[in-house]
Tab-separated table of C-alpha atoms in Angstrom:
chain	number	residue	atom	x	y	z
A	51	MET	CA	12.624	11.050	-50.474
A	52	SER	CA	10.444	8.580	-48.593
A	53	GLU	CA	7.090	9.536	-47.078
A	54	LEU	CA	8.409	9.029	-43.534
A	55	SER	CA	11.663	10.963	-43.864
A	56	TRP	CA	10.284	13.778	-41.674
A	57	ILE	CA	9.837	11.529	-38.620
A	58	VAL	CA	12.291	12.192	-35.802
A	59	SER	CA	13.144	9.295	-33.537
A	60	PRO	CA	13.589	9.955	-29.800
A	61	ALA	CA	17.272	9.065	-30.134
A	62	ASP	CA	17.734	11.899	-32.647
A	63	ALA	CA	15.843	14.574	-30.715
A	64	PRO	CA	17.908	17.220	-28.935
A	65	VAL	CA	17.912	17.171	-25.136
A	66	PRO	CA	17.937	20.728	-23.833
A	67	ARG	CA	19.974	21.465	-20.711
A	68	THR	CA	17.503	23.336	-18.563
A	69	GLY	CA	19.253	23.014	-15.205
A	70	GLY	CA	20.612	26.539	-15.604
A	71	TRP	CA	17.119	27.728	-14.716
A	72	ARG	CA	17.379	26.091	-11.283
A	73	THR	CA	15.888	27.962	-8.336
A	74	GLY	CA	19.135	28.079	-6.336
A	75	VAL	CA	18.628	24.750	-4.565
A	76	LYS	CA	19.306	21.230	-5.745
A	77	PRO	CA	18.396	17.792	-4.401
A	78	THR	CA	20.830	15.503	-2.627
A	79	VAL	CA	20.080	12.013	-1.349
A	80	ASP	CA	21.078	9.959	1.650
A	81	LEU	CA	21.354	6.531	-0.007
A	82	ALA	CA	21.299	4.780	3.382
A	83	ARG	CA	17.724	6.022	3.834
A	84	CYS	CA	16.567	5.503	0.218
A	85	ILE	CA	14.255	2.477	-0.211
A	86	ASP	CA	14.068	2.693	-4.043
A	87	CYS	CA	10.328	3.405	-4.020
A	88	LEU	CA	11.002	5.699	-7.011
A	89	LEU	CA	8.298	8.193	-6.089
A	90	CYS	CA	10.890	10.877	-6.825
A	91	TRP	CA	11.209	9.499	-10.356
A	92	VAL	CA	7.425	9.331	-10.815
A	93	TYR	CA	6.795	12.911	-9.698
A	94	CYS	CA	9.817	14.660	-11.228
A	95	PRO	CA	8.477	16.944	-13.988
A	96	ASP	CA	11.943	17.344	-15.514
A	97	SER	CA	12.979	13.661	-15.712
A	98	ALA	CA	15.981	14.610	-13.597
A	99	VAL	CA	15.951	11.440	-11.481
A	100	THR	CA	18.197	8.798	-13.011
A	101	LEU	CA	17.830	5.070	-12.546
A	102	ASP	CA	20.114	2.061	-12.624
A	103	GLY	CA	17.657	-0.530	-13.819
A	104	THR	CA	14.916	-0.279	-11.205
A	105	ALA	CA	17.018	1.435	-8.529
A	106	PHE	CA	17.611	5.111	-7.805
A	107	ALA	CA	20.935	6.224	-9.292
A	108	GLY	CA	21.036	9.984	-8.757
A	109	PHE	CA	20.002	13.292	-10.263
A	110	ASP	CA	20.728	14.792	-13.665
A	111	TYR	CA	21.568	18.364	-12.710
A	112	ASP	CA	21.674	19.354	-16.389
A	113	VAL	CA	17.854	19.255	-16.381
A	114	CYS	CA	16.887	19.620	-12.690
A	115	LYS	CA	15.240	22.976	-11.943
A	116	GLY	CA	15.036	22.563	-8.162
A	117	CYS	CA	11.249	22.320	-7.911
A	118	GLU	CA	11.561	20.291	-4.671
A	119	LEU	CA	8.836	17.786	-5.615
A	120	CYS	CA	11.231	14.869	-5.171
A	121	ALA	CA	12.002	15.921	-1.597
A	122	GLU	CA	8.317	16.465	-0.821
A	123	VAL	CA	7.207	13.002	-1.988
A	124	CYS	CA	10.088	10.992	-0.491
A	125	PRO	CA	8.491	8.866	2.275
A	126	GLN	CA	11.853	8.314	3.988
A	127	GLY	CA	13.035	11.913	3.961
A	128	ALA	CA	16.121	10.712	2.086
A	129	ILE	CA	16.121	13.680	-0.302
A	130	GLU	CA	17.156	17.072	0.967
A	131	MET	CA	17.330	20.322	-0.946
A	132	VAL	CA	20.646	22.143	-0.531
A	133	VAL	CA	21.683	25.628	-1.565
A	134	GLU	CA	24.019	25.660	-4.531
């Protein structure tokens, strides 16, 4: 056994699905108003904002807990929280 056999690479680490803990609301976006500033991505504590390169691509509801930070920091008001 090598000395480094205990190291886990990020690709091998499990990704827990924590979206089941959501508060009862989830974010939706009006893409016509989104300016790809990515403040939602910066502030999301759950890494639930997904990107397509350097552009907003959507939300990963498997990990989103509905904290509403993305909606609060959106300068365009493009993100709205909706009841599930």
